Coordinates of C-alpha atoms in Angstrom, one line a residue:
M1 CA 0.0 0.0 0.0
R2 CA 1.2 3.5 -0.9
V3 CA 0.4 6.0 1.8
G4 CA 0.3 9.8 1.3
L5 CA 1.0 12.1 4.2
L6 CA 0.1 15.8 4.1
G7 CA 1.7 17.9 6.8
L8 CA 5.0 17.5 8.6
G9 CA 4.3 19.5 11.8
R10 CA 4.8 18.0 15.2
I11 CA 2.1 15.3 14.9
G12 CA 2.7 14.9 11.2
A13 CA 6.4 14.2 11.8
F14 CA 5.4 11.6 14.4
H15 CA 2.9 10.0 11.9
A16 CA 5.6 9.9 9.2
A17 CA 7.9 7.7 11.5
T18 CA 4.9 5.5 12.4
L19 CA 3.8 5.0 8.8
A20 CA 7.3 4.4 7.5
A21 CA 7.7 1.5 10.0
H22 CA 4.3 0.0 9.4
P23 CA 4.4 -3.4 7.5
L24 CA 1.4 -2.4 5.3
A25 CA 3.0 0.8 4.1
D26 CA 5.2 -0.2 1.1
E27 CA 5.8 3.4 0.2
L28 CA 5.3 6.8 2.0
I29 CA 4.8 9.9 -0.1
V30 CA 5.1 13.1 2.0
S31 CA 3.9 16.6 1.1
D32 CA 4.7 19.7 3.0
P33 CA 5.5 23.2 1.5
V34 CA 8.2 24.0 4.0
R35 CA 9.3 20.9 5.9
S36 CA 11.0 17.7 4.8
S37 CA 11.2 14.3 6.4
P38 CA 13.8 11.5 6.6
Y39 CA 10.9 9.1 6.2
G40 CA 9.4 8.5 2.7
R41 CA 9.8 10.6 -0.4
P42 CA 8.5 14.0 -1.3
G43 CA 5.7 14.1 -3.9
D44 CA 2.0 14.3 -4.5
A45 CA 0.3 12.6 -1.5
F46 CA -2.9 12.1 -3.6
E47 CA -1.1 9.7 -5.9
A48 CA -1.1 7.1 -3.0
D49 CA -3.7 4.4 -2.1
A50 CA -4.7 6.1 1.1
V51 CA -4.1 9.6 2.6
V52 CA -3.2 10.9 6.1
I53 CA -3.9 14.5 6.7
A54 CA -2.0 16.4 9.4
T55 CA -2.1 19.9 8.0
P56 CA -3.5 23.0 9.7
T57 CA -7.2 22.9 10.7
S58 CA -8.2 25.5 8.0
T59 CA -7.2 23.0 5.2
H60 CA -8.9 19.8 6.5
A61 CA -12.2 20.2 4.9
E62 CA -10.9 20.8 1.4
L63 CA -8.3 18.0 1.6
I64 CA -10.8 15.5 2.9
V65 CA -13.2 16.3 0.1
K66 CA -10.5 16.1 -2.5
A67 CA -9.4 12.6 -1.2
C68 CA -12.9 11.4 -1.2
R69 CA -13.6 12.5 -4.8
L70 CA -10.5 10.5 -5.7
G71 CA -12.0 7.5 -3.9
L72 CA -9.1 7.3 -1.4
P73 CA -9.5 6.2 2.3
V74 CA -8.7 9.2 4.5
F75 CA -7.3 9.6 8.0
C76 CA -7.5 13.2 9.2
E77 CA -6.5 14.8 12.5
K78 CA -9.3 16.5 14.3
P79 CA -11.3 18.6 13.6
V80 CA -13.0 17.8 10.3
A81 CA -13.5 21.6 9.8
G82 CA -13.5 24.8 11.7
T83 CA -17.3 25.2 11.9
V84 CA -20.4 23.0 12.2
A85 CA -21.6 24.2 8.8
E86 CA -18.4 23.1 7.1
T87 CA -18.4 19.8 8.9
V88 CA -21.9 19.1 7.7
E89 CA -20.9 19.9 4.1
V90 CA -17.9 17.5 4.4
L91 CA -20.1 14.8 5.8
A92 CA -22.3 15.0 2.8
A93 CA -19.4 15.1 0.3
A94 CA -17.7 12.1 1.9
A95 CA -20.7 9.9 1.8
G96 CA -19.7 6.3 0.9
N97 CA -16.0 6.9 1.6
R98 CA -14.0 5.6 4.5
V99 CA -12.9 8.6 6.6
Q100 CA -11.3 8.2 10.1
I101 CA -10.9 11.3 12.3
G102 CA -8.0 11.4 14.8
F103 CA -9.5 11.2 18.2
Q104 CA -6.6 9.1 19.6
R105 CA -7.9 8.7 23.2
R106 CA -10.3 6.0 21.8
F107 CA -7.1 3.9 21.3
D108 CA -5.4 4.6 24.7
P109 CA -5.4 1.4 26.8
G110 CA -6.7 3.2 29.9
Y111 CA -9.8 4.6 28.2
V112 CA -10.4 1.3 26.3
A113 CA -10.3 -0.6 29.7
A114 CA -12.7 1.9 31.3
A115 CA -15.2 1.6 28.5
R116 CA -15.1 -2.2 28.6
A117 CA -15.5 -2.2 32.4
L118 CA -18.5 0.2 32.3
R119 CA -20.2 -1.7 29.6
A120 CA -19.6 -5.0 31.4
G121 CA -21.4 -3.7 34.5
E122 CA -18.3 -3.7 36.7
L123 CA -19.0 -0.1 37.9
G124 CA -22.6 -0.7 38.5
E125 CA -24.9 2.2 37.4
L126 CA -22.9 5.3 36.3
H127 CA -23.7 8.4 38.3
R128 CA -20.8 10.8 37.8
V129 CA -17.9 11.5 35.5
H130 CA -15.0 13.9 35.9
L131 CA -12.6 14.9 33.1
V132 CA -9.3 16.9 33.1
T133 CA -7.2 18.2 30.2
A134 CA -4.4 20.6 31.2
D135 CA -1.5 21.6 29.1
P136 CA 1.9 22.5 30.7
A137 CA 2.4 25.6 28.6
P138 CA 0.2 27.7 26.3
P139 CA 0.3 27.5 22.5
P140 CA 1.8 30.4 20.6
A141 CA -0.2 33.6 20.5
A142 CA -0.5 33.4 16.7
Y143 CA -2.2 30.0 17.0
L144 CA -5.2 31.2 19.0
P145 CA -7.2 33.3 16.6
A146 CA -7.7 30.3 14.3
S147 CA -7.9 27.7 17.0
G148 CA -11.7 28.0 17.6
G149 CA -11.2 28.5 21.4
I150 CA -10.4 26.1 24.2
F151 CA -13.6 24.1 24.0
R152 CA -13.3 23.4 20.2
D153 CA -9.5 23.1 20.1
C154 CA -8.7 21.3 23.4
H155 CA -11.8 20.0 25.1
I156 CA -13.3 18.4 22.0
H157 CA -11.2 15.4 22.9
D158 CA -13.0 15.3 26.3
F159 CA -16.4 15.6 24.6
D160 CA -15.6 12.7 22.2
I161 CA -14.2 10.4 24.8
L162 CA -17.1 11.1 27.2
R163 CA -19.5 10.0 24.5
W164 CA -17.4 7.0 23.5
V165 CA -16.7 5.6 27.0
T166 CA -20.2 6.1 28.4
G167 CA -22.2 5.5 25.2
R168 CA -24.4 8.4 26.1
E169 CA -25.1 11.8 24.5
V170 CA -24.6 15.2 26.1
T171 CA -27.8 17.1 26.3
S172 CA -26.8 20.4 28.1
V173 CA -23.6 22.3 29.0
Y174 CA -22.9 25.1 31.4
A175 CA -19.4 26.4 30.8
R176 CA -17.2 29.0 32.5
G177 CA -13.7 30.3 31.8
A178 CA -11.1 32.6 33.2
N179 CA -7.9 34.4 32.0
R180 CA -5.1 33.9 34.5
G181 CA -2.1 34.1 32.2
A182 CA -1.0 36.0 29.1
A183 CA -3.1 38.8 27.7
F184 CA -3.2 37.3 24.2
F185 CA -5.9 34.8 25.2
A186 CA -8.4 37.5 26.1
E187 CA -7.3 39.5 23.0
A188 CA -8.2 36.5 20.9
G189 CA -11.6 36.1 22.6
D190 CA -10.4 32.9 24.4
V191 CA -9.8 31.8 28.0
D192 CA -6.8 29.9 29.4
N193 CA -8.7 28.1 32.3
S194 CA -12.0 26.4 31.8
A195 CA -14.7 24.4 33.6
A196 CA -18.0 23.0 32.6
L197 CA -20.9 21.0 33.9
L198 CA -22.4 18.6 31.4
T199 CA -25.6 16.6 31.7
L200 CA -25.9 13.3 29.8
D201 CA -29.2 12.0 28.3
D202 CA -29.7 9.6 31.2
G203 CA -29.2 12.2 33.9
T204 CA -25.5 11.4 34.6
L205 CA -23.5 14.5 35.6
A206 CA -20.1 15.2 34.2
T207 CA -17.6 17.9 35.3
L208 CA -14.8 19.2 33.2
Q209 CA -11.7 21.2 34.0
G210 CA -8.9 22.5 31.8
S211 CA -5.9 24.8 31.7
R212 CA -3.3 26.1 29.4
Y213 CA -0.9 26.7 32.4
N214 CA -0.5 23.4 34.2
G215 CA 3.0 23.8 35.5
G216 CA 3.3 20.3 36.8
G217 CA 3.1 18.7 33.4
Y218 CA 0.6 17.4 30.9
D219 CA -2.4 16.2 32.8
V220 CA -5.2 14.2 31.2
R221 CA -7.6 12.1 33.3
M222 CA -11.1 10.7 33.5
E223 CA -12.9 9.4 36.6
L224 CA -16.1 7.3 36.3
A225 CA -18.1 6.8 39.5
G226 CA -20.7 4.1 39.6
T227 CA -22.8 2.5 42.3
E228 CA -20.4 -0.4 42.6
R229 CA -16.9 1.0 41.8
T230 CA -15.0 4.1 40.7
W231 CA -12.5 3.8 37.9
A232 CA -9.9 6.4 36.9
V233 CA -7.9 6.8 33.7
G234 CA -4.6 8.7 33.7
L235 CA -3.4 8.0 37.3
G236 CA -0.2 6.2 36.3
P237 CA 3.3 6.9 37.7
R238 CA 3.8 9.8 35.2
A239 CA 0.6 11.7 36.1
P240 CA 1.7 15.2 37.2
L241 CA 0.1 15.0 40.7
H242 CA 1.6 15.4 44.1
S243 CA -0.1 13.7 47.0
T244 CA -0.2 15.1 50.6
E245 CA -0.7 11.5 51.8
G246 CA 2.8 10.5 50.9
L247 CA 2.4 8.8 47.5
P248 CA 5.6 9.4 45.5
A249 CA 5.7 12.3 43.2
P250 CA 6.4 11.5 39.6
E251 CA 10.1 11.6 38.6
S252 CA 9.2 12.3 35.0
P253 CA 5.7 13.7 34.6
W254 CA 4.1 13.7 31.1
P255 CA 5.6 16.6 29.2
D256 CA 3.2 16.8 26.3
F257 CA 0.3 15.1 24.4
V258 CA 2.5 13.3 21.9
T259 CA 4.5 11.6 24.6
R260 CA 1.4 10.8 26.7
F261 CA -0.5 9.3 23.8
E262 CA 2.3 7.7 21.7
T263 CA 0.8 4.2 21.9
A264 CA -2.7 5.5 21.0
Y265 CA -1.4 7.5 18.0
R266 CA 0.3 4.4 16.7
A267 CA -2.8 2.3 17.3
E268 CA -5.1 4.6 15.5
L269 CA -3.0 4.6 12.3
D270 CA -2.8 0.8 12.5
A271 CA -6.6 0.7 12.7
F272 CA -6.7 3.0 9.6
L273 CA -4.4 0.9 7.6
T274 CA -5.8 -2.5 8.5
G275 CA -9.5 -1.8 9.0
D276 CA -12.5 -1.6 6.6
R277 CA -14.6 0.5 9.0
S278 CA -13.8 3.9 10.6
P279 CA -13.5 3.6 14.4
C280 CA -14.1 7.4 14.5
S281 CA -16.3 8.7 11.8
I282 CA -17.2 12.2 10.6
E283 CA -20.6 11.7 12.2
A284 CA -18.9 11.1 15.6
S285 CA -16.7 14.1 15.2
L286 CA -19.7 16.2 14.4
E287 CA -21.4 15.1 17.6
A288 CA -18.4 16.2 19.7
L289 CA -18.3 19.5 17.8
Y290 CA -21.9 20.1 18.7
V291 CA -21.0 19.8 22.4
A292 CA -18.0 22.2 21.9
E293 CA -20.3 24.7 20.1
A294 CA -22.8 24.5 23.0
A295 CA -19.9 25.0 25.6
D296 CA -18.6 28.0 23.7
L297 CA -22.1 29.6 23.4
S298 CA -22.6 28.9 27.2
L299 CA -19.2 30.6 27.9
R300 CA -20.1 33.7 25.8
E301 CA -23.6 34.1 27.1
G302 CA -23.1 33.0 30.7
R303 CA -26.0 30.5 30.7
P304 CA -26.7 26.8 30.4
V305 CA -27.1 25.7 26.8
E306 CA -29.0 22.8 25.4
V307 CA -27.0 21.0 22.7
A308 CA -30.1 20.9 20.6
E309 CA -29.8 24.7 20.3
V310 CA -26.7 24.4 18.1
R311 CA -27.7 21.3 16.0
R312 CA -28.2 21.6 12.3

């Protein structure tokens, strides 16, 4: 199989190494206007048998549609597009094609184990969920205006994994935010610390916290509290947490998302190359985006928002 890779930024460079080492990838064709890679050869990625898109968000929709018109299977980093309207258009244009969106937490062993335990009844009836996504340092100021804001850019991973692990839909969101760091967040209309209360369609409550300034390291966790047990994802020896009860502090906390989810990133590309069905479709990505849209509207208007308000 010839695989085309568009984009050699941080995650694109990681994908290049993964694809070059994969036994099903006979040839890797890489395309980036400014960067080169020791893996594969430069060329037109659309001349391949399948395409991996790791370019800036603003290009995703156009590239997905182009690949689909050529009949090529597509893997694309999240999001599908910058807006709900664009995502709906891509969904229609991609009908009949295999498109996988890069929500890598679905392939992380901890989240996979939690989902299986919940569905097997090991937790009993689920009553509460808590999610955390906190970056150790903020992105560059130039990134923010086109990022879509913290709920679309960062917490959309939480919204997707909440739906996937629980098997439930989010019906309402009440989101808040604060600016505790650099002025460029407020100047871009964004926040650098976030919190939200989400209600699922069976009445389960989920709380969410996030930050762009988590000095201890990269912190991503999920807690699921049921009537029988409570399970936690992300409490391994590298979780950037210090316990007052004497548990040892991590010697090497997670520094970034690529390191934390290295196994998951490799697994999602393996699923793309070996599978005939997308484990994360455009439809699923759209559902997570609806929740992000509701959270952003809630933040701006200071009120709870029903997800139905932003559906198309």
